[in-house]
PDB file of C-alpha atoms in Angstrom:
ATOM      1  CA  MET A1099     -19.697 -47.036  12.908  1.00 48.00           C
ATOM      2  CA  SER A1100     -18.843 -46.980   9.258  1.00 63.00           C
ATOM      3  CA  PHE A1101     -15.366 -46.508   7.908  1.00 71.00           C
ATOM      4  CA  GLU A1102     -14.818 -44.409   4.809  1.00 72.00           C
ATOM      5  CA  SER A1103     -11.855 -44.523   2.503  1.00 79.00           C
ATOM      6  CA  ILE A1104      -9.412 -41.642   2.367  1.00 83.00           C
ATOM      7  CA  PRO A1105     -10.440 -40.604  -1.192  1.00 84.00           C
ATOM      8  CA  GLU A1106     -14.093 -40.426  -0.060  1.00 83.00           C
ATOM      9  CA  ILE A1107     -13.142 -38.282   2.943  1.00 81.00           C
ATOM     10  CA  LEU A1108     -11.021 -35.986   0.772  1.00 81.00           C
ATOM     11  CA  GLU A1109     -13.846 -35.611  -1.738  1.00 81.00           C
ATOM     12  CA  GLN A1110     -16.232 -34.745   1.082  1.00 79.00           C
ATOM     13  CA  LEU A1111     -13.792 -32.149   2.465  1.00 76.00           C
ATOM     14  CA  GLN A1112     -13.364 -30.592  -0.983  1.00 74.00           C
ATOM     15  CA  LEU A1113     -17.133 -30.311  -1.378  1.00 68.00           C
ATOM     16  CA  GLU A1114     -17.473 -28.699   2.050  1.00 69.00           C
ATOM     17  CA  ALA A1115     -14.716 -26.210   1.220  1.00 63.00           C
ATOM     18  CA  LEU A1116     -16.442 -25.407  -2.062  1.00 59.00           C
ATOM     19  CA  TYR A1117     -19.757 -24.747  -0.321  1.00 57.00           C
ATOM     20  CA  LYS A1118     -18.099 -22.578   2.318  1.00 54.00           C
ATOM     21  CA  GLN A1119     -16.263 -20.487  -0.273  1.00 55.00           C
ATOM     22  CA  GLN A1120     -17.891 -17.120  -0.933  1.00 72.00           C
ATOM     23  CA  PRO A1121     -19.764 -16.820  -4.243  1.00 77.00           C
ATOM     24  CA  LEU A1122     -17.768 -13.783  -5.386  1.00 81.00           C
ATOM     25  CA  GLN A1123     -14.466 -15.537  -4.706  1.00 81.00           C
ATOM     26  CA  ARG A1124     -15.591 -18.553  -6.753  1.00 82.00           C
ATOM     27  CA  LEU A1125     -16.576 -16.195  -9.540  1.00 86.00           C
ATOM     28  CA  LEU A1126     -13.217 -14.382  -9.415  1.00 88.00           C
ATOM     29  CA  ASP A1127     -11.427 -17.718  -9.720  1.00 86.00           C
ATOM     30  CA  CYS A1128     -13.067 -18.456 -13.070  1.00 89.00           C
ATOM     31  CA  TRP A1129     -13.668 -14.901 -14.385  1.00 92.00           C
ATOM     32  CA  GLN A1130     -10.775 -14.785 -16.882  1.00 92.00           C
ATOM     33  CA  GLU A1131     -11.698 -18.198 -18.254  1.00 92.00           C
ATOM     34  CA  VAL A1132     -15.317 -17.114 -18.822  1.00 92.00           C
ATOM     35  CA  VAL A1133     -14.834 -13.641 -20.337  1.00 92.00           C
ATOM     36  CA  GLY A1134     -11.450 -14.145 -21.962  1.00 91.00           C
ATOM     37  CA  LYS A1135      -8.048 -12.634 -21.309  1.00 90.00           C
ATOM     38  CA  ASP A1136      -8.648  -9.317 -23.109  1.00 90.00           C
ATOM     39  CA  ALA A1137     -11.964  -8.602 -21.423  1.00 91.00           C
ATOM     40  CA  SER A1138     -10.679  -9.657 -18.004  1.00 90.00           C
ATOM     41  CA  VAL A1139      -8.039  -6.913 -18.144  1.00 91.00           C
ATOM     42  CA  HIS A1140     -10.781  -4.309 -18.672  1.00 92.00           C
ATOM     43  CA  THR A1141     -13.270  -5.680 -16.126  1.00 93.00           C
ATOM     44  CA  GLN A1142     -13.447  -6.170 -12.377  1.00 92.00           C
ATOM     45  CA  PRO A1143     -16.304  -8.086 -10.748  1.00 92.00           C
ATOM     46  CA  ILE A1144     -17.286  -5.931  -7.762  1.00 90.00           C
ATOM     47  CA  SER A1145     -20.123  -7.662  -5.944  1.00 87.00           C
ATOM     48  CA  ILE A1146     -23.054 -10.039  -6.108  1.00 87.00           C
ATOM     49  CA  GLU A1147     -26.267  -8.519  -4.770  1.00 87.00           C
ATOM     50  CA  ARG A1148     -29.595 -10.351  -4.962  1.00 87.00           C
ATOM     51  CA  ASP A1149     -28.131 -12.786  -7.506  1.00 89.00           C
ATOM     52  CA  ILE A1150     -27.042  -9.929  -9.779  1.00 91.00           C
ATOM     53  CA  LEU A1151     -23.343  -9.611 -10.582  1.00 92.00           C
ATOM     54  CA  TRP A1152     -22.028  -6.037 -10.674  1.00 92.00           C
ATOM     55  CA  VAL A1153     -18.941  -5.573 -12.848  1.00 93.00           C
ATOM     56  CA  ALA A1154     -16.834  -2.430 -13.196  1.00 93.00           C
ATOM     57  CA  THR A1155     -15.377  -1.803 -16.640  1.00 93.00           C
ATOM     58  CA  SER A1156     -12.532   0.418 -17.814  1.00 91.00           C
ATOM     59  CA  GLY A1157     -14.695   2.257 -20.330  1.00 91.00           C
ATOM     60  CA  ALA A1158     -18.187   2.776 -21.671  1.00 92.00           C
ATOM     61  CA  ALA A1159     -17.426   0.787 -24.825  1.00 92.00           C
ATOM     62  CA  TRP A1160     -16.541  -2.264 -22.726  1.00 92.00           C
ATOM     63  CA  SER A1161     -19.741  -1.837 -20.707  1.00 92.00           C
ATOM     64  CA  GLN A1162     -21.866  -1.684 -23.817  1.00 93.00           C
ATOM     65  CA  ASN A1163     -20.197  -4.610 -25.599  1.00 92.00           C
ATOM     66  CA  LEU A1164     -20.334  -6.844 -22.535  1.00 93.00           C
ATOM     67  CA  THR A1165     -23.968  -5.922 -21.916  1.00 93.00           C
ATOM     68  CA  PHE A1166     -24.763  -7.334 -25.349  1.00 93.00           C
ATOM     69  CA  GLU A1167     -22.865 -10.511 -24.395  1.00 92.00           C
ATOM     70  CA  ARG A1168     -24.354 -10.867 -20.913  1.00 91.00           C
ATOM     71  CA  GLN A1169     -26.707 -13.788 -21.694  1.00 94.00           C
ATOM     72  CA  ARG A1170     -23.829 -15.838 -23.077  1.00 94.00           C
ATOM     73  CA  LEU A1171     -21.660 -14.905 -20.079  1.00 93.00           C
ATOM     74  CA  LEU A1172     -24.470 -15.784 -17.662  1.00 94.00           C
ATOM     75  CA  LYS A1173     -24.777 -19.273 -19.124  1.00 94.00           C
ATOM     76  CA  LYS A1174     -21.037 -19.855 -18.854  1.00 92.00           C
ATOM     77  CA  LEU A1175     -20.866 -18.502 -15.294  1.00 91.00           C
ATOM     78  CA  ASN A1176     -23.897 -20.422 -14.061  1.00 91.00           C
ATOM     79  CA  LYS A1177     -22.264 -23.680 -15.189  1.00 90.00           C
ATOM     80  CA  LYS A1178     -19.351 -22.915 -12.869  1.00 86.00           C
ATOM     81  CA  LEU A1179     -21.196 -21.446  -9.863  1.00 85.00           C
ATOM     82  CA  LEU A1180     -23.215 -23.247  -7.214  1.00 81.00           C
ATOM     83  CA  THR A1181     -25.807 -20.462  -6.929  1.00 84.00           C
ATOM     84  CA  PRO A1182     -26.963 -19.274 -10.359  1.00 90.00           C
ATOM     85  CA  LEU A1183     -26.908 -15.596 -11.240  1.00 92.00           C
ATOM     86  CA  VAL A1184     -30.001 -13.811 -12.554  1.00 94.00           C
ATOM     87  CA  ASP A1185     -28.269 -10.964 -14.396  1.00 94.00           C
ATOM     88  CA  ILE A1186     -25.007  -9.094 -14.912  1.00 95.00           C
ATOM     89  CA  ARG A1187     -24.743  -5.290 -14.821  1.00 94.00           C
ATOM     90  CA  PHE A1188     -21.730  -3.518 -16.310  1.00 94.00           C
ATOM     91  CA  SER A1189     -20.726   0.024 -15.358  1.00 92.00           C
ATOM     92  CA  THR A1190     -17.683   2.275 -15.340  1.00 90.00           C
ATOM     93  CA  ALA A1191     -18.723   3.733 -11.982  1.00 87.00           C
ATOM     94  CA  ARG A1192     -16.453   1.765  -9.649  1.00 84.00           C
ATOM     95  CA  TRP A1193     -13.546   1.077 -11.988  1.00 85.00           C
ATOM     96  CA  GLN A1194     -10.170   1.194 -10.269  1.00 77.00           C
ATOM     97  CA  HIS A1195      -7.368   0.131 -12.550  1.00 62.00           C
ATOM     98  CA  THR A1196      -4.697  -1.785 -10.684  1.00 52.00           C
ATOM     99  CA  LYS A1197      -1.416  -1.495 -12.495  1.00 46.00           C
ATOM    100  CA  LYS A1198       0.065  -4.876 -13.083  1.00 49.00           C
ATOM    101  CA  LYS A1199       3.820  -4.745 -13.334  1.00 44.00           C
ATOM    102  CA  SER A1200       4.793  -5.839 -16.761  1.00 47.00           C
ATOM    103  CA  SER A1201       8.065  -7.511 -17.475  1.00 47.00           C
ATOM    104  CA  SER A1202       8.896  -4.720 -19.921  1.00 49.00           C
ATOM    105  CA  GLN A1203       9.009  -2.079 -17.162  1.00 51.00           C
ATOM    106  CA  LEU A1204      12.461  -0.899 -16.307  1.00 56.00           C
ATOM    107  CA  ILE A1205      13.770  -1.562 -12.843  1.00 61.00           C
ATOM    108  CA  VAL A1206      15.660   1.492 -11.641  1.00 60.00           C
ATOM    109  CA  SER A1207      17.892   1.314  -8.607  1.00 65.00           C
ATOM    110  CA  SER A1208      17.698   3.988  -5.938  1.00 65.00           C
ATOM    111  CA  ARG A1209      21.277   4.982  -6.766  1.00 64.00           C
ATOM    112  CA  GLU A1210      20.086   6.252 -10.163  1.00 66.00           C
ATOM    113  CA  HIS A1211      17.548   8.650  -8.633  1.00 65.00           C
ATOM    114  CA  PRO A1212      18.575  12.342  -8.738  1.00 62.00           C
ATOM    115  CA  SER A1213      18.036  12.656  -4.962  1.00 63.00           C
ATOM    116  CA  TYR A1214      20.434   9.829  -4.093  1.00 66.00           C
ATOM    117  CA  LEU A1215      23.117  10.781  -1.574  1.00 65.00           C
ATOM    118  CA  GLU A1216      26.182   8.545  -1.825  1.00 64.00           C
ATOM    119  CA  ASN A1217      27.129   7.941   1.811  1.00 58.00           C
ATOM    120  CA  SER A1218      23.861   8.885   3.484  1.00 49.00           C
ATOM    121  CA  LEU A1219      23.303   5.417   4.941  1.00 48.00           C
ATOM    122  CA  ASN A1220      26.743   5.087   6.499  1.00 50.00           C
ATOM    123  CA  GLN A1221      26.877   8.498   8.208  1.00 46.00           C
ATOM    124  CA  ASN A1222      25.832   7.298  11.633  1.00 47.00           C
ATOM    125  CA  GLN A1223      28.097   4.453  12.733  1.00 51.00           C
ATOM    126  CA  ASN A1224      26.272   3.974  16.049  1.00 50.00           C
ATOM    127  CA  LEU A1225      23.067   2.534  14.589  1.00 53.00           C
ATOM    128  CA  ASP A1226      23.449  -0.708  16.559  1.00 54.00           C
ATOM    129  CA  ARG A1227      23.405   1.014  19.949  1.00 68.00           C
ATOM    130  CA  GLN A1228      20.140   2.317  21.345  1.00 76.00           C
ATOM    131  CA  PRO A1229      20.215   5.951  22.504  1.00 75.00           C
ATOM    132  CA  LYS A1230      19.637   6.485  26.214  1.00 80.00           C
ATOM    133  CA  SER A1231      16.857   9.054  25.805  1.00 86.00           C
ATOM    134  CA  PRO A1232      14.661  10.634  23.120  1.00 88.00           C
ATOM    135  CA  ASP A1233      16.749  13.813  23.376  1.00 89.00           C
ATOM    136  CA  THR A1234      19.905  11.844  22.621  1.00 88.00           C
ATOM    137  CA  ALA A1235      18.217  10.126  19.692  1.00 86.00           C
ATOM    138  CA  PHE A1236      17.093  13.484  18.306  1.00 88.00           C
ATOM    139  CA  SER A1237      20.509  15.094  18.694  1.00 88.00           C
ATOM    140  CA  ASN A1238      22.132  12.076  16.968  1.00 86.00           C
ATOM    141  CA  TRP A1239      19.657  12.379  14.105  1.00 84.00           C
ATOM    142  CA  ALA A1240      20.143  16.161  13.834  1.00 86.00           C
ATOM    143  CA  GLN A1241      23.921  15.726  13.755  1.00 86.00           C
ATOM    144  CA  ALA A1242      23.639  13.050  11.035  1.00 83.00           C
ATOM    145  CA  ILE A1243      21.434  15.362   8.914  1.00 80.00           C
ATOM    146  CA  LYS A1244      23.862  18.296   9.368  1.00 82.00           C
ATOM    147  CA  THR A1245      26.801  16.095   8.374  1.00 83.00           C
ATOM    148  CA  ARG A1246      24.941  14.671   5.394  1.00 79.00           C
ATOM    149  CA  HIS A1247      23.948  18.091   4.063  1.00 79.00           C
ATOM    150  CA  SER A1248      27.119  20.021   4.914  1.00 81.00           C
ATOM    151  CA  ASN A1249      28.835  19.349   1.570  1.00 83.00           C
ATOM    152  CA  LEU A1250      25.779  19.635  -0.692  1.00 86.00           C
ATOM    153  CA  PRO A1251      25.397  22.541  -3.132  1.00 89.00           C
ATOM    154  CA  LEU A1252      22.521  24.964  -2.517  1.00 89.00           C
ATOM    155  CA  CYS A1253      19.389  25.283  -4.633  1.00 89.00           C
ATOM    156  CA  PRO A1254      19.493  28.573  -6.579  1.00 91.00           C
ATOM    157  CA  ASN A1255      15.810  29.233  -5.723  1.00 90.00           C
ATOM    158  CA  CYS A1256      15.395  28.390  -2.039  1.00 91.00           C
ATOM    159  CA  GLN A1257      19.015  28.058  -0.879  1.00 89.00           C
ATOM    160  CA  SER A1258      18.399  24.627   0.666  1.00 86.00           C
ATOM    161  CA  PRO A1259      21.033  21.863   0.419  1.00 87.00           C
ATOM    162  CA  THR A1260      20.322  19.864  -2.744  1.00 87.00           C
ATOM    163  CA  PRO A1261      21.757  16.605  -4.127  1.00 85.00           C
ATOM    164  CA  GLU A1262      23.875  17.189  -7.225  1.00 84.00           C
ATOM    165  CA  GLY A1263      21.715  14.857  -9.300  1.00 83.00           C
ATOM    166  CA  GLU A1264      18.687  17.118  -8.787  1.00 84.00           C
ATOM    167  CA  LEU A1265      20.648  20.196  -9.822  1.00 85.00           C
ATOM    168  CA  GLN A1266      21.938  18.399 -12.912  1.00 84.00           C
ATOM    169  CA  ARG A1267      18.475  17.189 -13.876  1.00 83.00           C
ATOM    170  CA  TRP A1268      16.287  20.205 -13.083  1.00 84.00           C
ATOM    171  CA  GLY A1269      18.707  23.008 -12.206  1.00 89.00           C
ATOM    172  CA  ILE A1270      16.857  23.376  -8.876  1.00 90.00           C
ATOM    173  CA  CYS A1271      15.881  21.148  -5.931  1.00 86.00           C
ATOM    174  CA  SER A1272      13.029  18.628  -6.289  1.00 86.00           C
ATOM    175  CA  ILE A1273      10.672  20.716  -4.123  1.00 87.00           C
ATOM    176  CA  CYS A1274      11.147  23.807  -6.292  1.00 89.00           C
ATOM    177  CA  ALA A1275      10.827  21.633  -9.414  1.00 86.00           C
ATOM    178  CA  ALA A1276       7.544  20.181  -8.125  1.00 85.00           C
ATOM    179  CA  ARG A1277       6.217  23.698  -7.453  1.00 85.00           C
ATOM    180  CA  SER A1278       7.008  24.686 -11.030  1.00 80.00           C
ATOM    181  CA  PHE A1279       4.972  21.773 -12.432  1.00 73.00           C
TER     182      PHE A1279
END
């Protein structure tokens, strides 16, 4: 029985984990480093099929430019991957842009929304107690809705109770405003 040092065991475990990791996941880990920050925003590696990498791009111009660069990208990728790729195909076909929240986006609280009702959350004081039956739960909910909407002004179009913020913003309720768009 041979004894191995802890660093040797850890190295062996890291190698095993690397071999068990899926090829696409390994590629995703190094994609930005290989193509660059700008191109990585406009590209999404989709799959590896028969040693060909399929990449979705945000536009035809990106597809064309990256196609011209594919040999250079292949060399860089193959240095980082265990199984070498044969080719890369770029297409706009499966592009799905995921919006990344930028730090410049405004954070708006729910209180600033036109549909906000001031005391709507505190209407039903018995939230801690469980109702005895579904009928009781429904009647409690119906009573809370009636109480919440009893003091609201009515929409001039549909005569439904409408938060004041909606009337100030659109002059009508949000449902009527959405129909007009």
